[in-house]
C-alpha positions as a Markdown table, in Angstrom:
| # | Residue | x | y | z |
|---|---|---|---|---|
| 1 | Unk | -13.5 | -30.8 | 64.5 |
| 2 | Unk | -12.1 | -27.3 | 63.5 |
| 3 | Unk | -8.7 | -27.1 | 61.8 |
| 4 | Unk | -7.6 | -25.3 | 64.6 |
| 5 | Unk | -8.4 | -27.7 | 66.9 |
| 6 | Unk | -6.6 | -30.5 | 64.7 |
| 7 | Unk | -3.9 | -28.6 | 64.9 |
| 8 | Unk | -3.8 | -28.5 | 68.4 |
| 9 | Unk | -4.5 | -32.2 | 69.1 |
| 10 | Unk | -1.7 | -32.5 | 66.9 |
| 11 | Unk | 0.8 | -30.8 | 68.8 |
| 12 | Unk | 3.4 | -32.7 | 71.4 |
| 13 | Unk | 2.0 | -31.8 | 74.6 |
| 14 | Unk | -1.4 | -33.6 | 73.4 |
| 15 | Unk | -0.2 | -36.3 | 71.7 |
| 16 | Unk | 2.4 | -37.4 | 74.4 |
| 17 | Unk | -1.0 | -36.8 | 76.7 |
| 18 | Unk | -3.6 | -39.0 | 75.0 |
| 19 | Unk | -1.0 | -41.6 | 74.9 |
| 20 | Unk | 0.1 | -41.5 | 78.5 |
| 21 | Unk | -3.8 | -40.9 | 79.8 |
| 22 | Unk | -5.1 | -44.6 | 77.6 |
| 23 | Unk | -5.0 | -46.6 | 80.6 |
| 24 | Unk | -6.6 | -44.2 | 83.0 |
| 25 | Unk | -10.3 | -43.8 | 83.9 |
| 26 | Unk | -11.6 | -41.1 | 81.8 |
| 27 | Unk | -14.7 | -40.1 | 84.3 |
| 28 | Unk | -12.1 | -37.8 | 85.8 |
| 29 | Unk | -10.7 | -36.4 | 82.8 |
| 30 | Unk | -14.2 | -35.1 | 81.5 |
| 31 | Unk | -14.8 | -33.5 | 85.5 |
| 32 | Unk | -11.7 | -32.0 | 85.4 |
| 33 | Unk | -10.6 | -28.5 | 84.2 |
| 34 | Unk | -10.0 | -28.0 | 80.9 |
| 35 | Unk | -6.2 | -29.3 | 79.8 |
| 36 | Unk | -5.2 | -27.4 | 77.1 |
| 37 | Unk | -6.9 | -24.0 | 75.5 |
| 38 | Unk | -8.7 | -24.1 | 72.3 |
| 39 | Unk | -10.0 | -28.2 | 73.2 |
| 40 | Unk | -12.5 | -29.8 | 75.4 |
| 41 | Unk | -11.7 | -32.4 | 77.6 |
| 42 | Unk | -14.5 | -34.1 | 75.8 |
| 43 | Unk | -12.8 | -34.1 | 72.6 |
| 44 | Unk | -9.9 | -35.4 | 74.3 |
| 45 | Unk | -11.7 | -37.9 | 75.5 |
| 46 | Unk | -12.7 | -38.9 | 72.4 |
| 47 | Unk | -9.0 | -39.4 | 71.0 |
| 48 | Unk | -8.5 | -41.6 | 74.2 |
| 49 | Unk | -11.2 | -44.0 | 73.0 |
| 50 | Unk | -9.9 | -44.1 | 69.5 |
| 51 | Unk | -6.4 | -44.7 | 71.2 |
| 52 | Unk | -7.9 | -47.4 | 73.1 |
| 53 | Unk | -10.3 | -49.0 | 70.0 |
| 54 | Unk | -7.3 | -49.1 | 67.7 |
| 55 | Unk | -4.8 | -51.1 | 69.9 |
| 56 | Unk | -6.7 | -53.9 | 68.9 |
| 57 | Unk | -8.8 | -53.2 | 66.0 |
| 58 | Unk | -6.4 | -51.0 | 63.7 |
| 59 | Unk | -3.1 | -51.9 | 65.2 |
| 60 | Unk | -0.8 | -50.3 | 62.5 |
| 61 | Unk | -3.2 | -46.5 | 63.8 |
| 62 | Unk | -2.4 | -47.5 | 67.5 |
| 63 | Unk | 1.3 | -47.8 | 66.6 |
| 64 | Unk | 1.9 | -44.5 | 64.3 |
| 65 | Unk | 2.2 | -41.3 | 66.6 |
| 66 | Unk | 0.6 | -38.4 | 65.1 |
| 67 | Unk | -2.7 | -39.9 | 64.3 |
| 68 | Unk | -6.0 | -38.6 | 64.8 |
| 69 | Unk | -8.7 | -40.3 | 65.6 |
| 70 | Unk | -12.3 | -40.1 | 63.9 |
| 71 | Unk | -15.3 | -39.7 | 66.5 |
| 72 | Unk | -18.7 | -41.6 | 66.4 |
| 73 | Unk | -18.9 | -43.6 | 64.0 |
| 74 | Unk | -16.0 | -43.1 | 62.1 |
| 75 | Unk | -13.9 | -45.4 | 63.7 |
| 76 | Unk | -16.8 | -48.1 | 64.4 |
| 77 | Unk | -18.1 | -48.5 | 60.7 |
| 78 | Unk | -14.8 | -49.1 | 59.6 |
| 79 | Unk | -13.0 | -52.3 | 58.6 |
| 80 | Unk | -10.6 | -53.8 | 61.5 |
| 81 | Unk | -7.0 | -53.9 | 60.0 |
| 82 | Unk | -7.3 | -57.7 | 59.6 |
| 83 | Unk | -10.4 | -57.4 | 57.6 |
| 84 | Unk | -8.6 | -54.7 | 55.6 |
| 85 | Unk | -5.4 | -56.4 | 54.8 |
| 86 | Unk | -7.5 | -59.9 | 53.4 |
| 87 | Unk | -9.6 | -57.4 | 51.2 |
| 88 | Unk | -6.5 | -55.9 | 49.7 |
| 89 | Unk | -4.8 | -59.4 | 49.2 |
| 90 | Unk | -7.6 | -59.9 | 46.7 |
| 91 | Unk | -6.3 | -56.9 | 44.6 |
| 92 | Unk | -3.9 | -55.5 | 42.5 |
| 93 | Unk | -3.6 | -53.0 | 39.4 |
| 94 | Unk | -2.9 | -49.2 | 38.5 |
| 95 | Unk | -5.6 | -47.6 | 39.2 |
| 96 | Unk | -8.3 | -48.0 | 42.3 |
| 97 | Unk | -10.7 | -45.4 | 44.1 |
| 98 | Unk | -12.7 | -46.0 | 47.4 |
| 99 | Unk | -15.8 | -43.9 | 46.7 |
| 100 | Unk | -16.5 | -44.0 | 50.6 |
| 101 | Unk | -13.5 | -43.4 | 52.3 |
| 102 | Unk | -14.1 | -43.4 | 55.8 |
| 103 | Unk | -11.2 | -43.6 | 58.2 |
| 104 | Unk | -9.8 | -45.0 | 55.3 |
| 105 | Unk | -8.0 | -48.1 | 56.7 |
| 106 | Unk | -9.7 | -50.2 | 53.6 |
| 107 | Unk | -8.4 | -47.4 | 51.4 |
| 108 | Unk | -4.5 | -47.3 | 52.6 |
| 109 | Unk | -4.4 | -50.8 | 52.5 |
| 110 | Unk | -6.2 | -51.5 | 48.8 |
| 111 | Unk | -3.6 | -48.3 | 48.0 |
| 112 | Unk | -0.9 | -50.3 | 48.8 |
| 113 | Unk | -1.6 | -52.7 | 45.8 |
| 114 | Unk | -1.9 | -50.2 | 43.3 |
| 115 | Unk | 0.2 | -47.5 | 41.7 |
| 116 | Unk | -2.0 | -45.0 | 42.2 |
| 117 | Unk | -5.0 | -44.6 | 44.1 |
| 118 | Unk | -8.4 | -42.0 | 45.1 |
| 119 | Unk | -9.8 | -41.5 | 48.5 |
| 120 | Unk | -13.0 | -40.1 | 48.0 |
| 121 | Unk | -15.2 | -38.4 | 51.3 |
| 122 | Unk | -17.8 | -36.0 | 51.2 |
| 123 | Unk | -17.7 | -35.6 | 55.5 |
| 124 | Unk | -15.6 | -32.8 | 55.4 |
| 125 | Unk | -14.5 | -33.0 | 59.0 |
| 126 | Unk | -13.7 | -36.5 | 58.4 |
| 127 | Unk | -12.0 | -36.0 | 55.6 |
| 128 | Unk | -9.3 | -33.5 | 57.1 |
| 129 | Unk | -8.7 | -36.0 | 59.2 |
| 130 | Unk | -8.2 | -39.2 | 56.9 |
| 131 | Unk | -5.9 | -36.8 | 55.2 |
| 132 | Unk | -3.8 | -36.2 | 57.5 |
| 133 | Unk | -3.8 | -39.6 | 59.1 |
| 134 | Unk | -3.2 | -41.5 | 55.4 |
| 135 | Unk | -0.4 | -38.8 | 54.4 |
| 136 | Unk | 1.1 | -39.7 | 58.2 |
| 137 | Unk | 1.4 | -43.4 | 57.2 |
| 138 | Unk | 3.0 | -42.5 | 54.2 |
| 139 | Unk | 0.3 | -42.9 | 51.4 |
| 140 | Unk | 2.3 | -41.4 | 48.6 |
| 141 | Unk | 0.7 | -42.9 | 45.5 |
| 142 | Unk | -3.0 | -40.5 | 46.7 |
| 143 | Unk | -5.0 | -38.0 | 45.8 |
| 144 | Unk | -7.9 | -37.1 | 47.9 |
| 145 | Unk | -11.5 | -35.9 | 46.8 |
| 146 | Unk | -13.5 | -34.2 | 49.7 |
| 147 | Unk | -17.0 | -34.6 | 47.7 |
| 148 | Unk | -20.0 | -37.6 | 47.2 |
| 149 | Unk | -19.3 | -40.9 | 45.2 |
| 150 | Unk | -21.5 | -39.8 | 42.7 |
| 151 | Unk | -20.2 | -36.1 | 42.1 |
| 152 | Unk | -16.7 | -37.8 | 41.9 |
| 153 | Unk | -18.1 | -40.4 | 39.1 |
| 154 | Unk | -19.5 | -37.7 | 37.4 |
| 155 | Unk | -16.4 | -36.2 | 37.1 |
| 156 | Unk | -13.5 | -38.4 | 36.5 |
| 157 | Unk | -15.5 | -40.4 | 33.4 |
| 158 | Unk | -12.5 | -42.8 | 33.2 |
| 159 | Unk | -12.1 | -46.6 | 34.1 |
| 160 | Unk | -10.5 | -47.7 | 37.1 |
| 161 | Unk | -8.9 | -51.5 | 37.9 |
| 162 | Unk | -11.2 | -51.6 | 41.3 |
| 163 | Unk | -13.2 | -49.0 | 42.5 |
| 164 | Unk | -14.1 | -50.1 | 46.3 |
| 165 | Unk | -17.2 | -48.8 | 48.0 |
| 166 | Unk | -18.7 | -49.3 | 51.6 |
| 167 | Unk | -21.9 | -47.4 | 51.8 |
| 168 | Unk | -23.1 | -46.1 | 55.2 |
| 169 | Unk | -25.9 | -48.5 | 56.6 |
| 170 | Unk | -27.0 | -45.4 | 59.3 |
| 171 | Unk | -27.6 | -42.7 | 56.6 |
| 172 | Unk | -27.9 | -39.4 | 59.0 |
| 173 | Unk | -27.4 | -40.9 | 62.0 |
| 174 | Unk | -30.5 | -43.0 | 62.1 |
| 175 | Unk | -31.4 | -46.8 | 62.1 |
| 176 | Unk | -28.8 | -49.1 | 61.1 |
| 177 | Unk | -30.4 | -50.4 | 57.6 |
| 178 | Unk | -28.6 | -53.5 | 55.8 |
| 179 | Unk | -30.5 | -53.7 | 52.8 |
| 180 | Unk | -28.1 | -52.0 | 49.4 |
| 181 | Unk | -31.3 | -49.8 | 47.7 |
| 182 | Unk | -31.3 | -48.0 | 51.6 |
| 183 | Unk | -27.7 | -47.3 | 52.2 |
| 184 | Unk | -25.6 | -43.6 | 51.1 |
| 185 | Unk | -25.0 | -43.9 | 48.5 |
| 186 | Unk | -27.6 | -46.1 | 46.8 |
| 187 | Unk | -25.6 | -48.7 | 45.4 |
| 188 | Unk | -28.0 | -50.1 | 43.1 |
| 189 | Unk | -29.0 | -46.7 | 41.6 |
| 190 | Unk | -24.9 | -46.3 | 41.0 |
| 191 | Unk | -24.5 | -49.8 | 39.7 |
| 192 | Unk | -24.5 | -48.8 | 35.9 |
| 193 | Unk | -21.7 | -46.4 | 36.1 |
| 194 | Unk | -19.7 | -48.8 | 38.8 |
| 195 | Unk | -19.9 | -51.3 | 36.1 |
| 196 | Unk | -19.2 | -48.9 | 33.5 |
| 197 | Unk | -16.2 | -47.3 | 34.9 |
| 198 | Unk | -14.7 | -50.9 | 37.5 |
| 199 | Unk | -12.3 | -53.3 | 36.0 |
| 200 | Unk | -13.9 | -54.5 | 38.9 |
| 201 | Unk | -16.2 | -53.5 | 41.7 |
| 202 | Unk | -15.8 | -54.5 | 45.5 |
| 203 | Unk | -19.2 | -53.6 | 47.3 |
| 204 | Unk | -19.1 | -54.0 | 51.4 |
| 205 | Unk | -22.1 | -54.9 | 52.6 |
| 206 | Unk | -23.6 | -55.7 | 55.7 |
| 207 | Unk | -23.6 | -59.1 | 57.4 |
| 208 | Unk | -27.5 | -59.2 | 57.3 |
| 209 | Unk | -27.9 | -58.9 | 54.1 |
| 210 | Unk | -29.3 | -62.2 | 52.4 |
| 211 | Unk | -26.6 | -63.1 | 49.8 |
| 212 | Unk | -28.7 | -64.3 | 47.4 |
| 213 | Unk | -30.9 | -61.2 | 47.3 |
| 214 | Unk | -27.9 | -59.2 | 46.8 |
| 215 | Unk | -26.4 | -61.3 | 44.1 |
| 216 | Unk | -30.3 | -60.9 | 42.5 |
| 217 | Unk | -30.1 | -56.5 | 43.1 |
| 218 | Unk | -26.3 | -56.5 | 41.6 |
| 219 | Unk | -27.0 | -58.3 | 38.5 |
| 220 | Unk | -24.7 | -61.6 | 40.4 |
| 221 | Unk | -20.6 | -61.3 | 41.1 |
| 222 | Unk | -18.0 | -63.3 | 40.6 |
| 223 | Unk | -17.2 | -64.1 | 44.0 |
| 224 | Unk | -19.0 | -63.1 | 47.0 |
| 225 | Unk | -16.6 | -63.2 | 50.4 |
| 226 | Unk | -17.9 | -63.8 | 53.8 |
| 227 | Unk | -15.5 | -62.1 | 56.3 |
| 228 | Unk | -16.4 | -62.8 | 59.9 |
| 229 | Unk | -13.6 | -63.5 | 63.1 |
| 230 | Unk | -14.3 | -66.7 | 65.5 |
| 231 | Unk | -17.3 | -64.9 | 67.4 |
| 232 | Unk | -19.1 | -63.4 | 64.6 |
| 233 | Unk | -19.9 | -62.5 | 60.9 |
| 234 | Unk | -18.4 | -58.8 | 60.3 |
| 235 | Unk | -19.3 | -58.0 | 57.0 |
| 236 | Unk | -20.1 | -59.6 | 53.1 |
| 237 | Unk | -17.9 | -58.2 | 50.1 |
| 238 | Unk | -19.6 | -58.5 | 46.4 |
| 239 | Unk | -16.7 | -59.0 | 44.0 |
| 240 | Unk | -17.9 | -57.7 | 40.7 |
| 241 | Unk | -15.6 | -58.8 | 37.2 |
| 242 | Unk | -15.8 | -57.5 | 33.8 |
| 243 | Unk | -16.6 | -61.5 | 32.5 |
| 244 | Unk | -18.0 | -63.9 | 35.1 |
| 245 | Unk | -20.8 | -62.6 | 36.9 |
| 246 | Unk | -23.0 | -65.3 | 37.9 |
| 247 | Unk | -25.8 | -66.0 | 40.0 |
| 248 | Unk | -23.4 | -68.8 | 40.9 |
| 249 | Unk | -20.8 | -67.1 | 41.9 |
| 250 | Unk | -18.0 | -68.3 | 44.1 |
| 251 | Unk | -18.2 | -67.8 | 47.9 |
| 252 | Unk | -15.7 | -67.6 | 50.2 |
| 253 | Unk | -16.6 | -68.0 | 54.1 |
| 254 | Unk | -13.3 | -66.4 | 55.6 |
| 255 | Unk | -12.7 | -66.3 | 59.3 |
| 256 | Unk | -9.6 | -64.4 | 60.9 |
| 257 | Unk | -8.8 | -65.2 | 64.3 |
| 258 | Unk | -6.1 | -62.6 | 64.6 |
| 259 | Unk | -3.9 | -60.6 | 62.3 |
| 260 | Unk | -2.4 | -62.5 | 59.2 |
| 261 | Unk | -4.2 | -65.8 | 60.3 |
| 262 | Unk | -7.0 | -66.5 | 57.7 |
| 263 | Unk | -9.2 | -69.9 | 57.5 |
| 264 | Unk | -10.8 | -70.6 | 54.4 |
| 265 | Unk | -13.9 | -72.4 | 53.5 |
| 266 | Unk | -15.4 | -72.6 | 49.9 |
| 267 | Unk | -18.1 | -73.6 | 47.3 |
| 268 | Unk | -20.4 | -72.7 | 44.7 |
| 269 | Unk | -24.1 | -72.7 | 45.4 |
| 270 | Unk | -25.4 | -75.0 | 42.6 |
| 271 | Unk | -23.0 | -77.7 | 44.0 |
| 272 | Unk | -24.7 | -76.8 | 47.3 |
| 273 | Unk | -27.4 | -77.7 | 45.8 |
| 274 | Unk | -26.6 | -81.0 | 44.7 |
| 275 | Unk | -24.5 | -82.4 | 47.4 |
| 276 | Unk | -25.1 | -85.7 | 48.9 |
| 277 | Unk | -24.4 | -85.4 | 52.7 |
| 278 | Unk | -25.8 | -87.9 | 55.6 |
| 279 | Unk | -27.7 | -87.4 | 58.6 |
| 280 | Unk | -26.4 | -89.2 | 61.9 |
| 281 | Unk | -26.4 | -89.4 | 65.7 |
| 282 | Unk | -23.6 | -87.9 | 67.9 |
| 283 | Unk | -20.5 | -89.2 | 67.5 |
| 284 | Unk | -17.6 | -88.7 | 68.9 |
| 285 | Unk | -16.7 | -85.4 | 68.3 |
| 286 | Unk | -18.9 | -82.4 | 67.1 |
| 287 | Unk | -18.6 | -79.4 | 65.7 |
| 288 | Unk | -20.0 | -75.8 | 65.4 |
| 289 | Unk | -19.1 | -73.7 | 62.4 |
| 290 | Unk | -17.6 | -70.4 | 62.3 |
| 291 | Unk | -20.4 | -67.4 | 61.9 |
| 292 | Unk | -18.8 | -66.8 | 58.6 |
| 293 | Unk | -19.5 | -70.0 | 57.3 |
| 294 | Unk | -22.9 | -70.1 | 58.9 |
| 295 | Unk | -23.7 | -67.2 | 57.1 |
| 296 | Unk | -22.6 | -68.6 | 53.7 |
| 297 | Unk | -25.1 | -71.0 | 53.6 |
| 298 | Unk | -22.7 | -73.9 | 52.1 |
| 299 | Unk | -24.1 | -76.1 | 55.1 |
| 300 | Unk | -24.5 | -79.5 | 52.7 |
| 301 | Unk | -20.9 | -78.8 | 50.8 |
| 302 | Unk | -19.0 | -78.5 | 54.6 |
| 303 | Unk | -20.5 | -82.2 | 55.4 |
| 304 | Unk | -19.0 | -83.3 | 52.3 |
| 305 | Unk | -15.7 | -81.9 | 51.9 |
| 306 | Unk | -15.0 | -83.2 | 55.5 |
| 307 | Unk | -16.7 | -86.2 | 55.3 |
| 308 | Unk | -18.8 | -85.8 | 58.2 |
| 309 | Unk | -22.5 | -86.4 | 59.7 |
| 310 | Unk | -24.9 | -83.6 | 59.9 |
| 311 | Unk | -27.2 | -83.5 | 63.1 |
| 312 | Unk | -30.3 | -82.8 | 61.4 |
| 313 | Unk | -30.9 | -81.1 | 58.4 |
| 314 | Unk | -31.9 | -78.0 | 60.2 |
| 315 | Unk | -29.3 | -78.3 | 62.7 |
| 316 | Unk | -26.1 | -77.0 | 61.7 |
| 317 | Unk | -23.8 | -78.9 | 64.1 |
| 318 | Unk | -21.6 | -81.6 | 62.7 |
| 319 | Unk | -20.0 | -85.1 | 63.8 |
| 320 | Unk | -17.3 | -87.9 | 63.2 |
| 321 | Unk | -15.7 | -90.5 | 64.7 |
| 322 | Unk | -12.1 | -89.3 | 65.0 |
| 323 | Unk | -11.2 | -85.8 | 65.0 |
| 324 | Unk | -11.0 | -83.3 | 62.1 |
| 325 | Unk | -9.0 | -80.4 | 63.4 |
| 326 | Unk | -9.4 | -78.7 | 59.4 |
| 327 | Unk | -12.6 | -78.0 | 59.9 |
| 328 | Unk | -13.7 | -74.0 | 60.0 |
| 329 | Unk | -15.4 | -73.7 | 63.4 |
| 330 | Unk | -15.0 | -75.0 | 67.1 |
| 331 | Unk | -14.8 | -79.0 | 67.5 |
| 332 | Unk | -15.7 | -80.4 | 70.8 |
| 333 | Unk | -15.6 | -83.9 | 72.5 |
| 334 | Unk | -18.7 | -85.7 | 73.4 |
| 335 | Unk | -19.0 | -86.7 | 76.6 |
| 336 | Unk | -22.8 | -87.4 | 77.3 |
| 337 | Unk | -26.1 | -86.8 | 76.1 |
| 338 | Unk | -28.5 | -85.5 | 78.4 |
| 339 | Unk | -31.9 | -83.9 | 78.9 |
| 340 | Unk | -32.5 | -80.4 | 78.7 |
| 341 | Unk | -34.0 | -79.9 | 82.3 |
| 342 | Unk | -32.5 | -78.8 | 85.7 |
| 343 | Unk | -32.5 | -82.6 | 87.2 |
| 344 | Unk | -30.1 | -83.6 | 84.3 |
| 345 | Unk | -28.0 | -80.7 | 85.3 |
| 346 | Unk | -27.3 | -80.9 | 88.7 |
| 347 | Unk | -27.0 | -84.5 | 88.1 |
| 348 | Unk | -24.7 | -84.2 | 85.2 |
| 349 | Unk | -23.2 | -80.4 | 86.2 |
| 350 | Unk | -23.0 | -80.7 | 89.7 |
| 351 | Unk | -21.3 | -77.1 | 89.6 |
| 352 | Unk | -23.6 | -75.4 | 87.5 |
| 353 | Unk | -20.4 | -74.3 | 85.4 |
| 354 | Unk | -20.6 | -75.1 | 81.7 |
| 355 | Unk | -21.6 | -72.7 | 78.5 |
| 356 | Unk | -24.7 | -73.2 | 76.4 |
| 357 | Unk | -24.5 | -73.2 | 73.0 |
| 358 | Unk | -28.3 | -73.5 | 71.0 |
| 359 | Unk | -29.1 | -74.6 | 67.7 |
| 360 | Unk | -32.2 | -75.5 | 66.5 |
| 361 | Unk | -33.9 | -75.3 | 69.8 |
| 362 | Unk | -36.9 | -73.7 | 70.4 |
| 363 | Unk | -35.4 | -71.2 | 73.3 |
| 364 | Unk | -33.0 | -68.6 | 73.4 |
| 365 | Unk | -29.2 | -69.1 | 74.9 |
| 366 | Unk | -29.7 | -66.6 | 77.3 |
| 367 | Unk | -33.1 | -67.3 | 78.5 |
| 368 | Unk | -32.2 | -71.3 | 78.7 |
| 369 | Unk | -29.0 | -70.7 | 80.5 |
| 370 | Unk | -31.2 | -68.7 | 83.5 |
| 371 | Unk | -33.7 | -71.2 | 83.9 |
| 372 | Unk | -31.0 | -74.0 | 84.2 |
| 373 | Unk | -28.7 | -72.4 | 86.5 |
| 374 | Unk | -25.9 | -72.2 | 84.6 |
| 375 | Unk | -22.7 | -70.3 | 85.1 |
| 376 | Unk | -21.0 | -69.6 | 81.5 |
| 377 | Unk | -17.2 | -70.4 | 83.0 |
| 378 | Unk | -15.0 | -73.1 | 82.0 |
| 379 | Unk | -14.2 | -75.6 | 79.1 |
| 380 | Unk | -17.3 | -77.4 | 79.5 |
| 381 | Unk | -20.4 | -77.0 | 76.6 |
| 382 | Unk | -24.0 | -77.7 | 76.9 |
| 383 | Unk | -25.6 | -77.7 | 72.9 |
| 384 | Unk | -29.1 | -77.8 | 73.1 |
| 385 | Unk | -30.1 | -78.8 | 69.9 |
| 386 | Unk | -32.2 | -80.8 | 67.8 |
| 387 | Unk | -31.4 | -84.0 | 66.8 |
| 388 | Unk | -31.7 | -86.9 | 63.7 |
| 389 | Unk | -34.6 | -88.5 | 65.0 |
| 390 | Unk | -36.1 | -85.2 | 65.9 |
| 391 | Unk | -36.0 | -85.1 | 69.3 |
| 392 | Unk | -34.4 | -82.5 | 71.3 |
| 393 | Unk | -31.5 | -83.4 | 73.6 |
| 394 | Unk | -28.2 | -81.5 | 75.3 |
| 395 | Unk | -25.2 | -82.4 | 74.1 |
| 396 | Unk | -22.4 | -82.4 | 77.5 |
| 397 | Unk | -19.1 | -81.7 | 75.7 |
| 398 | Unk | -15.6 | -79.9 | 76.4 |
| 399 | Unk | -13.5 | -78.1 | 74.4 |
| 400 | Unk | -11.0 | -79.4 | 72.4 |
């Protein structure tokens, strides 16, 4: 995008037409005749989808007029507000600099915390952009660096209280890669001078990454955060301190069903280690675990903080008598336990409507739930899953 064209996009008439055109199908709009000189109508498409994108996943950037909206990936690599604003809470100090700004929504939120803060870009397209949008929302306390994390290190030798980084897991456009030696920039190649110049160092990764191998590549952290909503795992944040980095570091599975709603789950992985837990049959309730705290790994500390059974040690589906509506993840009530097989359904599920859930099963959800006919509507649950004595068996529950 030209400055010229931002300019343009910028004006009244365009605003005031992105806005009034987000509802609207936009096969028509990319057909049609060009709008308005100096823009495509596929550029203005592309502000229409960011329009659209950020009602729900940056709401504060849906509400402020006189944004501009990244394209590609600008707006889909970067953290949803809700993410954002539990990453920031963490924070606080004089000095920060995002070495990857982005969109910057994790940078005008960690700003917020600190008296003065760096947003740091070497896109220069996107850049321009993030400018404009951060000096829109009123980020005062900034200064902004178009130029690459480790230029910018190179030159500003000084310490900072956090310097935040999310490197790009699709380095020119290619494969999405997770592991933290294969992202731009190289985190471990940087982490000498990260340490050298972070009060403390907040590393995004991605979700995929095995936590332990990262704690092993960074040296360890002092807390590792899992940050995930109620349908998936979103993305792992290394907290790096100036005294307690451990290979035992704390970790914190956090899920975030909407804005300013945060459920918290935590323990240290030696004392995973060590934990005493017990292996049962079905009870009366069960329960599936947020993907954040799947991902965490703290499978034997979640039994015992809530004092409940596990399924099978392999099975990561939990059980107790009497309801537990703390725990981080779905609960459902037991109503039967049936075979996995198309005569237990249409005895059982008449209708055919129910969802599958599998764990520990040796087929996937979505080839199970066409060979057994099933229609994913409804507050009724089929688990397939493996259970204590070893045997595999459905689990008919609903909802609670």
């Amino acid at each position: 995008m030209t400055t010229a064209q931002l300019k343009i996009l910028l004006s009244p008439e365009v605003q005031a037409y992105i806005r009034a055109y987000s509802n609207r199908d936009l096969f028509d709009l990319i057909l049609s005749a060009e709008k308005f000189e100096g823009l495509s109508n596929a550029l203005i498409a592309d502000q229409i989808k960011g329009h659209r994108k950020a009602a729900e996943k940056i709401p504060l950037w849906y509400e402020t007029a006189g944004l501009v909206y990244p394209p590609g990936k600008g707006l889909e690599q970067c953290s949803s507000q809700a993410m954002a604003s539990f990453k920031a809470s963490l924070f606080d100090g004089g000095t920060m600099v995002d070495l990857t700004g982005g969109a910057g929504v994790d940078s005008f939120l960690l700003g917020k915390k600190f008296k003065e803060a760096h947003y740091v870009e070497s896109d220069h397209a996107l850049f321009q952009i993030t400018k404009h949008n951060l000096e829109t929302l009123g980020a005062k306390n900034f200064h902004f660096h178009n130029q690459k994390a480790e230029e910018f290190l190179n030159e500003n030798p000084k310490t900072f209280d956090l310097i935040y980084i999310d490197p790009d897991r699709r380095p020119g456009g290619k494969g999405k890669k997770f592991l933290l030696q294969d992202t731009t920039p190289n985190v471990i190649a940087l982490i000498v001078q990260l340490k050298k110049y972070g009060k403390k160092i907040a590393i995004k990764a991605s979700p995929m990454l095995d936590i332990k191998e990262g704690l092993d590549l960074l040296g360890g952290a002092e807390t590792v955060v899992v940050l995930g909503t109620p349908k998936e795992c979103k993305e792992l944040v290394f907290i790096i301190g100036p005294n307690q980095n451990s290979l035992n570091p704390l970790v914190r599975a956090i899920t975030i069903p909407k804005q300013d709603q945060v459920i918290s789950f935590q323990f240290y992985p030696e004392e995973e280690a060590n934990k005493d837990y017990k292996i049962t049959s079905p009870q009366n309730f069960i329960y599936d675990p947020y993907p954040a705290v799947l991902k965490s790994g703290g499978f034997k500390s979640l039994a015992h903080e809530f004092d409940m059974g596990k399924l099978h040690p392999n099975t990561h589906l939990y059980t107790s008598n009497n309801l537990v509506s703390e725990f981080p993840g779905r609960a459902f009530e037991l109503l039967d336990i049936i075979p996995v097989n198309k005569k237990a359904i249409k005895e059982k599920i008449p209708d055919g409507k129910a969802h599958l859930i599998v764990r520990n099963y040796p087929r996937m959800a979505e080839e199970l739930t066409k060979k057994l006919g099933l229609t994913p509507i409804g507050n009724r649950f089929l688990i397939a899953a493996t259970l204590a004595d070893g045997k595999k068996a459905g689990l008919l529950c609903q909802s609670y």
